[in-house]
């Protein structure tokens, strides 16, 4: 069930929030502690009216700021007791902290919760807290704890195995690295997954919007057999992959989910989640910075092109056996072929000598192009050139190229948005400019290229083409590219 948390300073604002939240909510958690004051006379009739039109459950929470449990304002014991005496008039369920001795009466379900906002306790401490909450009168236990790395979330994740027919569990790892527990948790028995009504109103770190949980991840109706795919990377918060791949899975009728896995410790990730006891049916991974090279040592098999490129961006997992692929090279060359069906003898320049440049160099050299690589680090471009059998150079005035490729992050939305790696003089004789950066669509480099009369290609087409190839590797089926394109465009326009 998706539980949307709402907060407001005044009663009228709260009712507005409730109405806005109900579209995707099975349960609405009302943070009564966010109100400046709780006036039952105003709230009860307003809530009665709202609940008549809302088929789901209303969950009351009244957390004190004192006590380290994340409340919005200081509350005395008396205020809390008074609130819980009458709160059943406002809600179906309640969520109370461990220090409340008298279980509030009149609720269909009582949740006991504890939050570790700044750390993830180990399994022993986690189980002790769980046991204490569980024994203190409740129908469900909720524990939320901060995870700084994906692999830290294991102790809280394992609590889900303690679900029984009489005791529900809600287990959440907070933070970007714990986001996956909010997405996969319901499929593994978590009673609720908490969502923000919109991007601006999150009430806990790592919270996802209700819209994304319902329409991108489609968390309802999943179970332990749902196949899990994900992107492993140092920072997954900006990744487009969940939007693109979940759209493909939905359109293809697969019971599969694609989830962000913000992983720092690859070793533990592979041992505990791919080959360990986490109990997730992990079938495939996208791999991004900084793991594309390091992940190779964990693989059982490596596709030929990935071996030659020396980097992996895709992993297929068959019963714990990991095979690595690189779809960046195919993704790069496919849109280029629309302009150059035959690349033999065509002169091309790549700016950058990182992971993506390696895939592009492999693709261009394999297609027969005459390639030169430029990088700010001459040693790196020389090494790359030696490996792929092309030329490395510093920019000189007499260099002429038909195709110019930016494989650096320059031009990406953010501090380097107005920068380009490609000097003007390289563009004078060129015919096509290809930027791997896709956000923004038209980068500084592509604007400059247009001004010089060049044809342009942005990184969006490569992004889609490499994702299509990933789907083929994972599912054996060619996905509907139009659906993936639409999902990516919708996300980019938000
Ligand atoms: P990477 O491995 O970190 O390599 C980045 C390259 O750019 C390195 O050669 C780096 O030089 C150079 N560079 C970084 N900052 C620079 C600057 N300020 N001035 C000049 N050169 C600079 O990253 P990557 O994986 O190759 O990705 C490169 C870009 O391609 C990223 O923007 C990525 O998002 C994009 N990409 C797009 C797609 C797609 O599907 N459209 C796929 C893959 C990558 P040093 O080595 O000296 O730091």
PDB file of C-alpha atoms in Angstrom, residues 90-252:
ATOM      1  CA  UNK A  90      -9.882  11.722  12.911  1.00  0.00           C
ATOM      2  CA  UNK A  91      -8.208   8.559  11.679  1.00  0.00           C
ATOM      3  CA  UNK A  92      -8.528   4.799  11.119  1.00  0.00           C
ATOM      4  CA  UNK A  93      -4.963   3.886  12.063  1.00  0.00           C
ATOM      5  CA  UNK A  94      -2.361   5.385  14.362  1.00  0.00           C
ATOM      6  CA  UNK A  95       1.434   5.436  14.509  1.00  0.00           C
ATOM      7  CA  UNK A  96       2.885   5.839  17.998  1.00  0.00           C
ATOM      8  CA  UNK A  97       6.373   6.019  19.424  1.00  0.00           C
ATOM      9  CA  UNK A  98       7.860   3.417  21.780  1.00  0.00           C
ATOM     10  CA  UNK A  99       7.468   5.637  24.884  1.00  0.00           C
ATOM     11  CA  UNK A 100       3.655   5.761  24.726  1.00  0.00           C
ATOM     12  CA  UNK A 101       2.516   3.373  27.473  1.00  0.00           C
ATOM     13  CA  UNK A 102      -1.230   3.526  26.934  1.00  0.00           C
ATOM     14  CA  UNK A 103      -2.136   2.141  23.520  1.00  0.00           C
ATOM     15  CA  UNK A 104      -4.681   4.615  22.075  1.00  0.00           C
ATOM     16  CA  UNK A 105      -8.187   3.191  21.756  1.00  0.00           C
ATOM     17  CA  UNK A 106     -10.571   3.236  18.818  1.00  0.00           C
ATOM     18  CA  UNK A 107      -8.119   2.514  15.965  1.00  0.00           C
ATOM     19  CA  UNK A 108      -8.331  -0.407  13.504  1.00  0.00           C
ATOM     20  CA  UNK A 109      -4.566  -0.692  13.416  1.00  0.00           C
ATOM     21  CA  UNK A 110      -1.824   0.474  15.767  1.00  0.00           C
ATOM     22  CA  UNK A 111       1.691   0.927  14.378  1.00  0.00           C
ATOM     23  CA  UNK A 112       4.645   1.259  16.761  1.00  0.00           C
ATOM     24  CA  UNK A 113       7.567   3.007  15.137  1.00  0.00           C
ATOM     25  CA  UNK A 114      11.175   3.882  15.704  1.00  0.00           C
ATOM     26  CA  UNK A 115      13.503   5.977  13.532  1.00  0.00           C
ATOM     27  CA  UNK A 116      17.291   6.030  13.395  1.00  0.00           C
ATOM     28  CA  UNK A 117      17.770   9.269  11.479  1.00  0.00           C
ATOM     29  CA  UNK A 118      21.544   9.311  11.444  1.00  0.00           C
ATOM     30  CA  UNK A 119      22.669   5.690  11.320  1.00  0.00           C
ATOM     31  CA  UNK A 120      21.899   2.080  10.504  1.00  0.00           C
ATOM     32  CA  UNK A 121      22.146  -0.144  13.601  1.00  0.00           C
ATOM     33  CA  UNK A 122      23.547  -3.638  13.207  1.00  0.00           C
ATOM     34  CA  UNK A 123      21.288  -6.682  13.038  1.00  0.00           C
ATOM     35  CA  UNK A 124      21.463  -7.374  16.792  1.00  0.00           C
ATOM     36  CA  UNK A 125      20.404  -3.866  17.814  1.00  0.00           C
ATOM     37  CA  UNK A 126      17.791  -3.770  15.069  1.00  0.00           C
ATOM     38  CA  UNK A 127      16.203  -7.015  16.259  1.00  0.00           C
ATOM     39  CA  UNK A 128      16.256  -5.858  19.884  1.00  0.00           C
ATOM     40  CA  UNK A 129      14.375  -2.654  18.983  1.00  0.00           C
ATOM     41  CA  UNK A 130      11.963  -4.662  16.868  1.00  0.00           C
ATOM     42  CA  UNK A 131      11.278  -7.093  19.732  1.00  0.00           C
ATOM     43  CA  UNK A 132      10.678  -4.256  22.182  1.00  0.00           C
ATOM     44  CA  UNK A 133       8.226  -2.460  19.876  1.00  0.00           C
ATOM     45  CA  UNK A 134       6.540  -5.695  18.942  1.00  0.00           C
ATOM     46  CA  UNK A 135       5.948  -6.645  22.588  1.00  0.00           C
ATOM     47  CA  UNK A 136       4.466  -3.272  23.544  1.00  0.00           C
ATOM     48  CA  UNK A 137       0.999  -3.647  22.071  1.00  0.00           C
ATOM     49  CA  UNK A 138       0.627  -3.039  18.348  1.00  0.00           C
ATOM     50  CA  UNK A 139      -0.482  -4.604  15.078  1.00  0.00           C
ATOM     51  CA  UNK A 140       2.516  -3.450  13.081  1.00  0.00           C
ATOM     52  CA  UNK A 141       6.105  -2.454  13.716  1.00  0.00           C
ATOM     53  CA  UNK A 142       7.776   0.268  11.671  1.00  0.00           C
ATOM     54  CA  UNK A 143      11.513   0.810  11.720  1.00  0.00           C
ATOM     55  CA  UNK A 144      13.233   3.379   9.530  1.00  0.00           C
ATOM     56  CA  UNK A 145      17.014   3.851   9.570  1.00  0.00           C
ATOM     57  CA  UNK A 146      19.478   5.928   7.565  1.00  0.00           C
ATOM     58  CA  UNK A 147      21.583   4.121   4.945  1.00  0.00           C
ATOM     59  CA  UNK A 148      24.638   5.845   3.487  1.00  0.00           C
ATOM     60  CA  UNK A 149      25.391   2.986   1.129  1.00  0.00           C
ATOM     61  CA  UNK A 150      23.018   0.534  -0.482  1.00  0.00           C
ATOM     62  CA  UNK A 151      24.609  -2.399   1.342  1.00  0.00           C
ATOM     63  CA  UNK A 152      24.015  -0.730   4.745  1.00  0.00           C
ATOM     64  CA  UNK A 153      20.294  -1.240   4.305  1.00  0.00           C
ATOM     65  CA  UNK A 154      20.500  -4.989   4.863  1.00  0.00           C
ATOM     66  CA  UNK A 155      19.682  -5.026   8.641  1.00  0.00           C
ATOM     67  CA  UNK A 156      16.454  -3.093   8.154  1.00  0.00           C
ATOM     68  CA  UNK A 157      15.590  -5.027   4.977  1.00  0.00           C
ATOM     69  CA  UNK A 158      15.919  -8.343   6.824  1.00  0.00           C
ATOM     70  CA  UNK A 159      13.198  -7.264   9.286  1.00  0.00           C
ATOM     71  CA  UNK A 160      10.642  -7.944   6.567  1.00  0.00           C
ATOM     72  CA  UNK A 161      11.232 -11.656   7.076  1.00  0.00           C
ATOM     73  CA  UNK A 162       9.731 -11.209  10.560  1.00  0.00           C
ATOM     74  CA  UNK A 163       6.273 -10.438   9.155  1.00  0.00           C
ATOM     75  CA  UNK A 164       3.634 -12.810  10.567  1.00  0.00           C
ATOM     76  CA  UNK A 165      -0.096 -13.208  10.018  1.00  0.00           C
ATOM     77  CA  UNK A 166      -0.762 -11.121  13.129  1.00  0.00           C
ATOM     78  CA  UNK A 167       2.139  -8.679  13.019  1.00  0.00           C
ATOM     79  CA  UNK A 168       2.847  -6.473  10.017  1.00  0.00           C
ATOM     80  CA  UNK A 169       6.243  -4.951   9.392  1.00  0.00           C
ATOM     81  CA  UNK A 170       7.235  -1.686   7.754  1.00  0.00           C
ATOM     82  CA  UNK A 171      10.977  -1.555   7.091  1.00  0.00           C
ATOM     83  CA  UNK A 172      12.547   1.469   5.465  1.00  0.00           C
ATOM     84  CA  UNK A 173      16.114   2.469   4.757  1.00  0.00           C
ATOM     85  CA  UNK A 174      16.196   6.261   4.486  1.00  0.00           C
ATOM     86  CA  UNK A 175      18.365   8.333   2.159  1.00  0.00           C
ATOM     87  CA  UNK A 176      19.074   7.994  -1.565  1.00  0.00           C
ATOM     88  CA  UNK A 177      20.934   4.725  -0.879  1.00  0.00           C
ATOM     89  CA  UNK A 178      17.866   3.290   0.837  1.00  0.00           C
ATOM     90  CA  UNK A 179      15.344   4.336  -1.819  1.00  0.00           C
ATOM     91  CA  UNK A 180      15.166   0.793  -3.152  1.00  0.00           C
ATOM     92  CA  UNK A 181      13.573  -0.437   0.105  1.00  0.00           C
ATOM     93  CA  UNK A 182      10.687   1.968  -0.480  1.00  0.00           C
ATOM     94  CA  UNK A 183      10.225   0.547  -3.975  1.00  0.00           C
ATOM     95  CA  UNK A 184      10.827  -3.175  -3.449  1.00  0.00           C
ATOM     96  CA  UNK A 185       9.582  -3.345   0.187  1.00  0.00           C
ATOM     97  CA  UNK A 186       5.858  -3.814  -0.550  1.00  0.00           C
ATOM     98  CA  UNK A 187       6.637  -6.796  -2.829  1.00  0.00           C
ATOM     99  CA  UNK A 188       8.455  -8.393   0.111  1.00  0.00           C
ATOM    100  CA  UNK A 189       5.720  -7.812   2.669  1.00  0.00           C
ATOM    101  CA  UNK A 190       6.228  -4.252   3.933  1.00  0.00           C
ATOM    102  CA  UNK A 191       2.738  -3.120   4.986  1.00  0.00           C
ATOM    103  CA  UNK A 192       3.277   0.413   3.732  1.00  0.00           C
ATOM    104  CA  UNK A 193       5.675   2.387   1.625  1.00  0.00           C
ATOM    105  CA  UNK A 194       5.725   6.091   2.389  1.00  0.00           C
ATOM    106  CA  UNK A 195       5.531   8.635  -0.403  1.00  0.00           C
ATOM    107  CA  UNK A 196       5.617  12.385  -0.759  1.00  0.00           C
ATOM    108  CA  UNK A 197       2.614  14.073  -2.424  1.00  0.00           C
ATOM    109  CA  UNK A 198       5.077  15.888  -4.697  1.00  0.00           C
ATOM    110  CA  UNK A 199       8.778  16.569  -5.079  1.00  0.00           C
ATOM    111  CA  UNK A 200       8.713  19.631  -2.796  1.00  0.00           C
ATOM    112  CA  UNK A 201       6.920  17.987   0.143  1.00  0.00           C
ATOM    113  CA  UNK A 202       9.106  15.083   1.244  1.00  0.00           C
ATOM    114  CA  UNK A 203       8.903  14.315   4.981  1.00  0.00           C
ATOM    115  CA  UNK A 204      11.884  11.923   5.123  1.00  0.00           C
ATOM    116  CA  UNK A 205      15.174  11.595   3.227  1.00  0.00           C
ATOM    117  CA  UNK A 206      14.965   9.452   0.075  1.00  0.00           C
ATOM    118  CA  UNK A 207      11.165   9.617  -0.054  1.00  0.00           C
ATOM    119  CA  UNK A 208       9.738   9.162  -3.549  1.00  0.00           C
ATOM    120  CA  UNK A 209       6.645  10.853  -4.932  1.00  0.00           C
ATOM    121  CA  UNK A 210       3.391   8.905  -4.844  1.00  0.00           C
ATOM    122  CA  UNK A 211       3.080   9.439  -8.591  1.00  0.00           C
ATOM    123  CA  UNK A 212       6.444   7.739  -9.244  1.00  0.00           C
ATOM    124  CA  UNK A 213       5.671   4.823  -6.895  1.00  0.00           C
ATOM    125  CA  UNK A 214       2.298   4.238  -8.519  1.00  0.00           C
ATOM    126  CA  UNK A 215       3.005   4.916 -12.185  1.00  0.00           C
ATOM    127  CA  UNK A 216       6.767   4.438 -12.709  1.00  0.00           C
ATOM    128  CA  UNK A 217       7.574   1.619 -10.251  1.00  0.00           C
ATOM    129  CA  UNK A 218       3.977   0.293 -10.022  1.00  0.00           C
ATOM    130  CA  UNK A 219       4.624  -1.021  -6.521  1.00  0.00           C
ATOM    131  CA  UNK A 220       1.112  -2.373  -5.958  1.00  0.00           C
ATOM    132  CA  UNK A 221       0.421  -6.003  -6.808  1.00  0.00           C
ATOM    133  CA  UNK A 222       4.083  -7.078  -6.803  1.00  0.00           C
ATOM    134  CA  UNK A 223       5.418 -10.032  -4.867  1.00  0.00           C
ATOM    135  CA  UNK A 224       8.660 -11.862  -4.083  1.00  0.00           C
ATOM    136  CA  UNK A 225       8.685 -13.371  -7.588  1.00  0.00           C
ATOM    137  CA  UNK A 226       8.853  -9.932  -9.231  1.00  0.00           C
ATOM    138  CA  UNK A 227      12.143  -9.778 -11.122  1.00  0.00           C
ATOM    139  CA  UNK A 228      14.396  -6.974  -9.987  1.00  0.00           C
ATOM    140  CA  UNK A 229      16.720  -4.944 -12.205  1.00  0.00           C
ATOM    141  CA  UNK A 230      18.612  -1.859 -11.169  1.00  0.00           C
ATOM    142  CA  UNK A 231      21.291   0.687 -11.806  1.00  0.00           C
ATOM    143  CA  UNK A 232      24.392   0.531  -9.619  1.00  0.00           C
ATOM    144  CA  UNK A 233      26.333   3.772  -9.378  1.00  0.00           C
ATOM    145  CA  UNK A 234      27.957   6.193  -6.962  1.00  0.00           C
ATOM    146  CA  UNK A 235      25.077   8.644  -7.373  1.00  0.00           C
ATOM    147  CA  UNK A 236      21.841   7.345  -8.826  1.00  0.00           C
ATOM    148  CA  UNK A 237      19.652  10.305  -7.939  1.00  0.00           C
ATOM    149  CA  UNK A 238      19.814  11.840 -11.447  1.00  0.00           C
ATOM    150  CA  UNK A 239      19.484   8.593 -13.382  1.00  0.00           C
ATOM    151  CA  UNK A 240      16.972   8.422 -16.223  1.00  0.00           C
ATOM    152  CA  UNK A 241      17.248   4.629 -16.340  1.00  0.00           C
ATOM    153  CA  UNK A 242      14.388   3.820 -13.892  1.00  0.00           C
ATOM    154  CA  UNK A 243      11.998   5.872 -16.021  1.00  0.00           C
ATOM    155  CA  UNK A 244      13.111   4.361 -19.332  1.00  0.00           C
ATOM    156  CA  UNK A 245      13.358   0.724 -18.240  1.00  0.00           C
ATOM    157  CA  UNK A 246      10.218   0.612 -16.107  1.00  0.00           C
ATOM    158  CA  UNK A 247       8.256   1.992 -19.065  1.00  0.00           C
ATOM    159  CA  UNK A 248       9.698  -0.796 -21.239  1.00  0.00           C
ATOM    160  CA  UNK A 249       8.880  -3.501 -18.678  1.00  0.00           C
ATOM    161  CA  UNK A 250       5.309  -2.230 -18.266  1.00  0.00           C
ATOM    162  CA  UNK A 251       4.764  -1.992 -22.003  1.00  0.00           C
ATOM    163  CA  UNK A 252       6.203  -5.475 -22.539  1.00  0.00           C
TER     164      UNK A 252
END
